[in-house]
Structure formats: structure tokens, C-alpha cells
């Protein structure tokens, strides 16, 4: 039975290799392009973030892209003792890879609807900021966005208090 086991191992190895199409070209398959249905999600334990992205939540994808961009920019501004150049470059590369995968997902037929133009442009802007390294764009992402967020919270604070009837 050692021969049968060796044959089974050889068959597994043969199946694990690259797949060939009928015309002799190599077949490719993206992890994001796997057929997705609600039954697939129930049958497999799909991570919640991936499930939301595959369901077409492209606002969430813009939040992810913006967060990755800000984290990568902050790594660049951190002192050299915190992160070496290779680590910073890897973080930039991975952030760009995730954003490109999200854009590709948005243009595919996997989600129930394609990515909207605003989300696409926002993710593309995040990629551009990481690739071009413009100091003004970095200031906008790291300082101006934070300032705008604080102003929005301050403006909502009195409105929220009035809605609660002055209760704190």
C-alpha cells in the first residue's frame, strides 16, 4: 500500500500546481474574484470586513483607503529609530496593494453593484498621495482632515445637546 500512498501524494502535487487552459496559457484566479453568494458566506466563516466589501460597501472601502494612507504617511514622519526604510516601503506597498485590490473588486461583477465614482476617485486619490509624496497633500491628510473632524464634532455638540433637551 506504500505504492498507492505514493500515487495519491503524486496526484495531490499534480493538482496543486498551476492550472493550464485549453490553449496552453496559465489560468489565474484572484482571491477576491471567488464566487460570492450569501450561501457561500454562511457555509464558510468569511471575515466580517471581507463580507462587507464583497457585499458592495464601498464607503467602508474609502475609509479603509484613507486610514491606510494616513498610517503609511505617519510611518514616514516617524523617527528613523521607529521604522527602517524597508519597513516603511513595505507598508506603502501593502497599502497600495490593498487599495488596488479594492478598486479591482469595485469594477468586477462580484459585488451586487459596481463601485460609485466618488469612492473610486477617493481611493485613487489616496493611492496618488502615497505614490507622489506631495507635502501639501500630506498636510491635508494628516492635519486638515483632523481639524475638520474636530470642527464638525464641535458644531454637532450643541445640536446634540439641544436634541437631548439640554440633558448631559
mmCIF file of N, CA and C in Angstrom, residues 93-163:
data_model
loop_
_atom_site.group_PDB
_atom_site.id
_atom_site.type_symbol
_atom_site.label_atom_id
_atom_site.label_comp_id
_atom_site.label_asym_id
_atom_site.label_seq_id
_atom_site.Cartn_x
_atom_site.Cartn_y
_atom_site.Cartn_z
ATOM 1 N N UNK A 93 3.785 49.800 0.098
ATOM 2 C CA UNK A 93 3.446 48.815 -0.928
ATOM 3 C C UNK A 93 2.195 48.026 -0.587
ATOM 4 N N UNK A 94 2.089 47.600 0.665
ATOM 5 C CA UNK A 94 0.914 46.836 1.069
ATOM 6 C C UNK A 94 -0.347 47.700 1.029
ATOM 7 N N UNK A 95 -0.232 48.943 1.458
ATOM 8 C CA UNK A 95 -1.389 49.844 1.406
ATOM 9 C C UNK A 95 -1.848 50.027 -0.042
ATOM 10 N N UNK A 96 -0.899 50.239 -0.939
ATOM 11 C CA UNK A 96 -1.240 50.397 -2.361
ATOM 12 C C UNK A 96 -1.851 49.117 -2.924
ATOM 13 N N UNK A 97 -1.328 47.977 -2.503
ATOM 14 C CA UNK A 97 -1.858 46.697 -2.974
ATOM 15 C C UNK A 97 -3.305 46.507 -2.532
ATOM 16 N N UNK A 98 -3.598 46.807 -1.267
ATOM 17 C CA UNK A 98 -4.973 46.681 -0.773
ATOM 18 C C UNK A 98 -5.910 47.621 -1.522
ATOM 19 N N UNK A 99 -5.456 48.853 -1.741
ATOM 20 C CA UNK A 99 -6.313 49.816 -2.438
ATOM 21 C C UNK A 99 -6.559 49.389 -3.884
ATOM 22 N N UNK A 100 -5.531 48.892 -4.540
ATOM 23 C CA UNK A 100 -5.707 48.419 -5.920
ATOM 24 C C UNK A 100 -6.665 47.233 -5.963
ATOM 25 N N UNK A 101 -6.577 46.345 -4.981
ATOM 26 C CA UNK A 101 -7.486 45.194 -4.932
ATOM 27 C C UNK A 101 -8.926 45.653 -4.721
ATOM 28 N N UNK A 102 -9.117 46.679 -3.889
ATOM 29 C CA UNK A 102 -10.472 47.195 -3.662
ATOM 30 C C UNK A 102 -11.026 47.812 -4.946
ATOM 31 N N UNK A 103 -10.183 48.572 -5.656
ATOM 32 C CA UNK A 103 -10.640 49.161 -6.924
ATOM 33 C C UNK A 103 -10.990 48.078 -7.933
ATOM 34 N N UNK A 104 -10.174 47.045 -7.975
ATOM 35 C CA UNK A 104 -10.443 45.941 -8.902
ATOM 36 C C UNK A 104 -11.742 45.227 -8.525
ATOM 37 N N UNK A 105 -11.952 45.030 -7.232
ATOM 38 C CA UNK A 105 -13.194 44.422 -6.770
ATOM 39 C C UNK A 105 -14.385 45.283 -7.174
ATOM 40 N N UNK A 106 -14.241 46.592 -7.026
ATOM 41 C CA UNK A 106 -15.337 47.501 -7.361
ATOM 42 C C UNK A 106 -15.703 47.483 -8.827
ATOM 43 N N UNK A 107 -14.763 47.162 -9.693
ATOM 44 C CA UNK A 107 -15.036 47.102 -11.133
ATOM 45 C C UNK A 107 -15.429 45.699 -11.595
ATOM 46 N N UNK A 108 -15.385 44.731 -10.682
ATOM 47 C CA UNK A 108 -15.718 43.356 -11.066
ATOM 48 C C UNK A 108 -17.224 43.131 -10.952
ATOM 49 N N UNK A 109 -17.643 41.931 -11.275
ATOM 50 C CA UNK A 109 -19.054 41.571 -11.180
ATOM 51 C C UNK A 109 -19.366 40.864 -9.865
ATOM 52 N N UNK A 110 -18.393 40.759 -8.972
ATOM 53 C CA UNK A 110 -18.604 40.052 -7.709
ATOM 54 C C UNK A 110 -19.581 40.766 -6.779
ATOM 55 N N UNK A 111 -19.389 42.063 -6.487
ATOM 56 C CA UNK A 111 -20.366 42.732 -5.614
ATOM 57 C C UNK A 111 -21.688 42.944 -6.359
ATOM 58 N N UNK A 112 -22.759 43.184 -5.606
ATOM 59 C CA UNK A 112 -24.066 43.348 -6.256
ATOM 60 C C UNK A 112 -24.171 44.599 -7.129
ATOM 61 N N UNK A 113 -23.317 45.586 -6.888
ATOM 62 C CA UNK A 113 -23.317 46.800 -7.714
ATOM 63 C C UNK A 113 -21.874 47.290 -7.836
ATOM 64 N N UNK A 114 -21.544 47.973 -8.923
ATOM 65 C CA UNK A 114 -20.167 48.456 -9.094
ATOM 66 C C UNK A 114 -19.864 49.607 -8.136
ATOM 67 N N UNK A 115 -18.592 49.893 -7.994
ATOM 68 C CA UNK A 115 -18.151 50.980 -7.124
ATOM 69 C C UNK A 115 -18.646 52.308 -7.699
ATOM 70 N N UNK A 116 -19.071 53.204 -6.803
ATOM 71 C CA UNK A 116 -19.528 54.507 -7.271
ATOM 72 C C UNK A 116 -18.317 55.385 -7.592
ATOM 73 N N UNK A 117 -18.561 56.402 -8.385
ATOM 74 C CA UNK A 117 -17.467 57.242 -8.880
ATOM 75 C C UNK A 117 -16.738 57.971 -7.748
ATOM 76 N N UNK A 118 -17.475 58.480 -6.758
ATOM 77 C CA UNK A 118 -16.850 59.188 -5.647
ATOM 78 C C UNK A 118 -15.896 58.289 -4.865
ATOM 79 N N UNK A 119 -16.342 57.072 -4.570
ATOM 80 C CA UNK A 119 -15.490 56.136 -3.835
ATOM 81 C C UNK A 119 -14.255 55.781 -4.649
ATOM 82 N N UNK A 120 -14.457 55.549 -5.942
ATOM 83 C CA UNK A 120 -13.329 55.215 -6.815
ATOM 84 C C UNK A 120 -12.305 56.354 -6.817
ATOM 85 N N UNK A 121 -12.790 57.577 -6.963
ATOM 86 C CA UNK A 121 -11.878 58.725 -7.012
ATOM 87 C C UNK A 121 -11.169 58.943 -5.674
ATOM 88 N N UNK A 122 -11.867 58.714 -4.566
ATOM 89 C CA UNK A 122 -11.246 58.887 -3.253
ATOM 90 C C UNK A 122 -10.128 57.872 -3.048
ATOM 91 N N UNK A 123 -10.361 56.627 -3.417
ATOM 92 C CA UNK A 123 -9.328 55.598 -3.273
ATOM 93 C C UNK A 123 -8.166 55.896 -4.207
ATOM 94 N N UNK A 124 -8.455 56.335 -5.431
ATOM 95 C CA UNK A 124 -7.396 56.696 -6.372
ATOM 96 C C UNK A 124 -6.580 57.872 -5.841
ATOM 97 N N UNK A 125 -7.232 58.828 -5.194
ATOM 98 C CA UNK A 125 -6.524 59.959 -4.587
ATOM 99 C C UNK A 125 -5.580 59.475 -3.483
ATOM 100 N N UNK A 126 -6.052 58.559 -2.665
ATOM 101 C CA UNK A 126 -5.193 58.003 -1.608
ATOM 102 C C UNK A 126 -3.959 57.333 -2.206
ATOM 103 N N UNK A 127 -4.158 56.612 -3.283
ATOM 104 C CA UNK A 127 -3.024 55.963 -3.943
ATOM 105 C C UNK A 127 -2.067 57.010 -4.510
ATOM 106 N N UNK A 128 -2.622 58.057 -5.104
ATOM 107 C CA UNK A 128 -1.803 59.118 -5.682
ATOM 108 C C UNK A 128 -0.964 59.809 -4.606
ATOM 109 N N UNK A 129 -1.559 60.051 -3.436
ATOM 110 C CA UNK A 129 -0.834 60.706 -2.339
ATOM 111 C C UNK A 129 0.358 59.857 -1.917
ATOM 112 N N UNK A 130 0.167 58.545 -1.836
ATOM 113 C CA UNK A 130 1.277 57.674 -1.445
ATOM 114 C C UNK A 130 2.343 57.564 -2.528
ATOM 115 N N UNK A 131 1.933 57.626 -3.775
ATOM 116 C CA UNK A 131 2.894 57.480 -4.865
ATOM 117 C C UNK A 131 3.667 58.763 -5.169
ATOM 118 N N UNK A 132 3.007 59.914 -5.077
ATOM 119 C CA UNK A 132 3.647 61.163 -5.487
ATOM 120 C C UNK A 132 4.374 61.883 -4.359
ATOM 121 N N UNK A 133 3.996 61.612 -3.128
ATOM 122 C CA UNK A 133 4.650 62.199 -1.957
ATOM 123 C C UNK A 133 4.682 63.722 -2.015
ATOM 124 N N UNK A 134 3.530 64.330 -2.186
ATOM 125 C CA UNK A 134 3.372 65.777 -2.198
ATOM 126 C C UNK A 134 3.182 66.265 -0.763
ATOM 127 N N UNK A 135 3.992 67.233 -0.331
ATOM 128 C CA UNK A 135 3.943 67.722 1.048
ATOM 129 C C UNK A 135 2.595 68.365 1.364
ATOM 130 N N UNK A 136 2.010 69.086 0.406
ATOM 131 C CA UNK A 136 0.712 69.716 0.650
ATOM 132 C C UNK A 136 -0.376 68.674 0.859
ATOM 133 N N UNK A 137 -0.374 67.644 0.048
ATOM 134 C CA UNK A 137 -1.379 66.582 0.197
ATOM 135 C C UNK A 137 -1.194 65.857 1.530
ATOM 136 N N UNK A 138 0.043 65.655 1.934
ATOM 137 C CA UNK A 138 0.299 65.022 3.227
ATOM 138 C C UNK A 138 -0.242 65.876 4.366
ATOM 139 N N UNK A 139 -0.054 67.199 4.275
ATOM 140 C CA UNK A 139 -0.591 68.095 5.313
ATOM 141 C C UNK A 139 -2.111 68.013 5.361
ATOM 142 N N UNK A 140 -2.738 67.933 4.195
ATOM 143 C CA UNK A 140 -4.198 67.835 4.155
ATOM 144 C C UNK A 140 -4.653 66.554 4.850
ATOM 145 N N UNK A 141 -4.015 65.442 4.521
ATOM 146 C CA UNK A 141 -4.418 64.171 5.107
ATOM 147 C C UNK A 141 -4.137 64.100 6.602
ATOM 148 N N UNK A 142 -2.994 64.633 7.022
ATOM 149 C CA UNK A 142 -2.601 64.461 8.419
ATOM 150 C C UNK A 142 -3.090 65.571 9.347
ATOM 151 N N UNK A 143 -3.262 66.782 8.835
ATOM 152 C CA UNK A 143 -3.647 67.886 9.723
ATOM 153 C C UNK A 143 -5.029 68.448 9.417
ATOM 154 N N UNK A 144 -5.270 68.789 8.174
ATOM 155 C CA UNK A 144 -6.528 69.461 7.821
ATOM 156 C C UNK A 144 -7.737 68.552 8.041
ATOM 157 N N UNK A 145 -7.607 67.274 7.738
ATOM 158 C CA UNK A 145 -8.724 66.353 7.959
ATOM 159 C C UNK A 145 -9.044 66.257 9.447
ATOM 160 N N UNK A 146 -8.020 66.217 10.264
ATOM 161 C CA UNK A 146 -8.226 66.144 11.709
ATOM 162 C C UNK A 146 -8.914 67.411 12.217
ATOM 163 N N UNK A 147 -8.456 68.560 11.744
ATOM 164 C CA UNK A 147 -9.044 69.837 12.143
ATOM 165 C C UNK A 147 -10.513 69.908 11.716
ATOM 166 N N UNK A 148 -10.814 69.477 10.509
ATOM 167 C CA UNK A 148 -12.200 69.471 10.021
ATOM 168 C C UNK A 148 -13.077 68.555 10.866
ATOM 169 N N UNK A 149 -12.530 67.412 11.245
ATOM 170 C CA UNK A 149 -13.287 66.478 12.074
ATOM 171 C C UNK A 149 -13.615 67.097 13.434
ATOM 172 N N UNK A 150 -12.635 67.770 14.039
ATOM 173 C CA UNK A 150 -12.874 68.432 15.327
ATOM 174 C C UNK A 150 -13.906 69.554 15.194
ATOM 175 N N UNK A 151 -13.840 70.310 14.117
ATOM 176 C CA UNK A 151 -14.839 71.366 13.892
ATOM 177 C C UNK A 151 -16.239 70.785 13.714
ATOM 178 N N UNK A 152 -16.329 69.671 13.010
ATOM 179 C CA UNK A 152 -17.626 69.026 12.814
ATOM 180 C C UNK A 152 -18.190 68.550 14.153
ATOM 181 N N UNK A 153 -17.335 67.949 14.989
ATOM 182 C CA UNK A 153 -17.799 67.488 16.301
ATOM 183 C C UNK A 153 -18.235 68.663 17.173
ATOM 184 N N UNK A 154 -17.498 69.767 17.108
ATOM 185 C CA UNK A 154 -17.865 70.950 17.892
ATOM 186 C C UNK A 154 -19.195 71.524 17.419
ATOM 187 N N UNK A 155 -19.430 71.502 16.112
ATOM 188 C CA UNK A 155 -20.694 72.015 15.569
ATOM 189 C C UNK A 155 -21.861 71.104 15.930
ATOM 190 N N UNK A 156 -21.622 69.815 15.988
ATOM 191 C CA UNK A 156 -22.675 68.869 16.323
ATOM 192 C C UNK A 156 -22.952 68.836 17.815
ATOM 193 N N UNK A 157 -21.999 69.211 18.617
ATOM 194 C CA UNK A 157 -22.145 69.125 20.066
ATOM 195 C C UNK A 157 -23.328 69.933 20.591
ATOM 196 N N UNK A 158 -23.478 71.205 20.224
ATOM 197 C CA UNK A 158 -24.660 71.942 20.701
ATOM 198 C C UNK A 158 -25.961 71.364 20.138
ATOM 199 N N UNK A 159 -25.924 70.899 18.879
ATOM 200 C CA UNK A 159 -27.123 70.321 18.274
ATOM 201 C C UNK A 159 -27.531 69.053 19.013
ATOM 202 N N UNK A 160 -26.553 68.243 19.392
ATOM 203 C CA UNK A 160 -26.852 67.002 20.109
ATOM 204 C C UNK A 160 -27.403 67.304 21.484
ATOM 205 N N UNK A 161 -26.873 68.342 22.143
ATOM 206 C CA UNK A 161 -27.372 68.726 23.460
ATOM 207 C C UNK A 161 -28.810 69.232 23.360
ATOM 208 N N UNK A 162 -29.107 70.017 22.322
ATOM 209 C CA UNK A 162 -30.461 70.528 22.139
ATOM 210 C C UNK A 162 -31.429 69.388 21.829
ATOM 211 N N UNK A 163 -30.986 68.411 21.086
ATOM 212 C CA UNK A 163 -31.837 67.270 20.753
ATOM 213 C C UNK A 163 -32.152 66.430 21.979
#
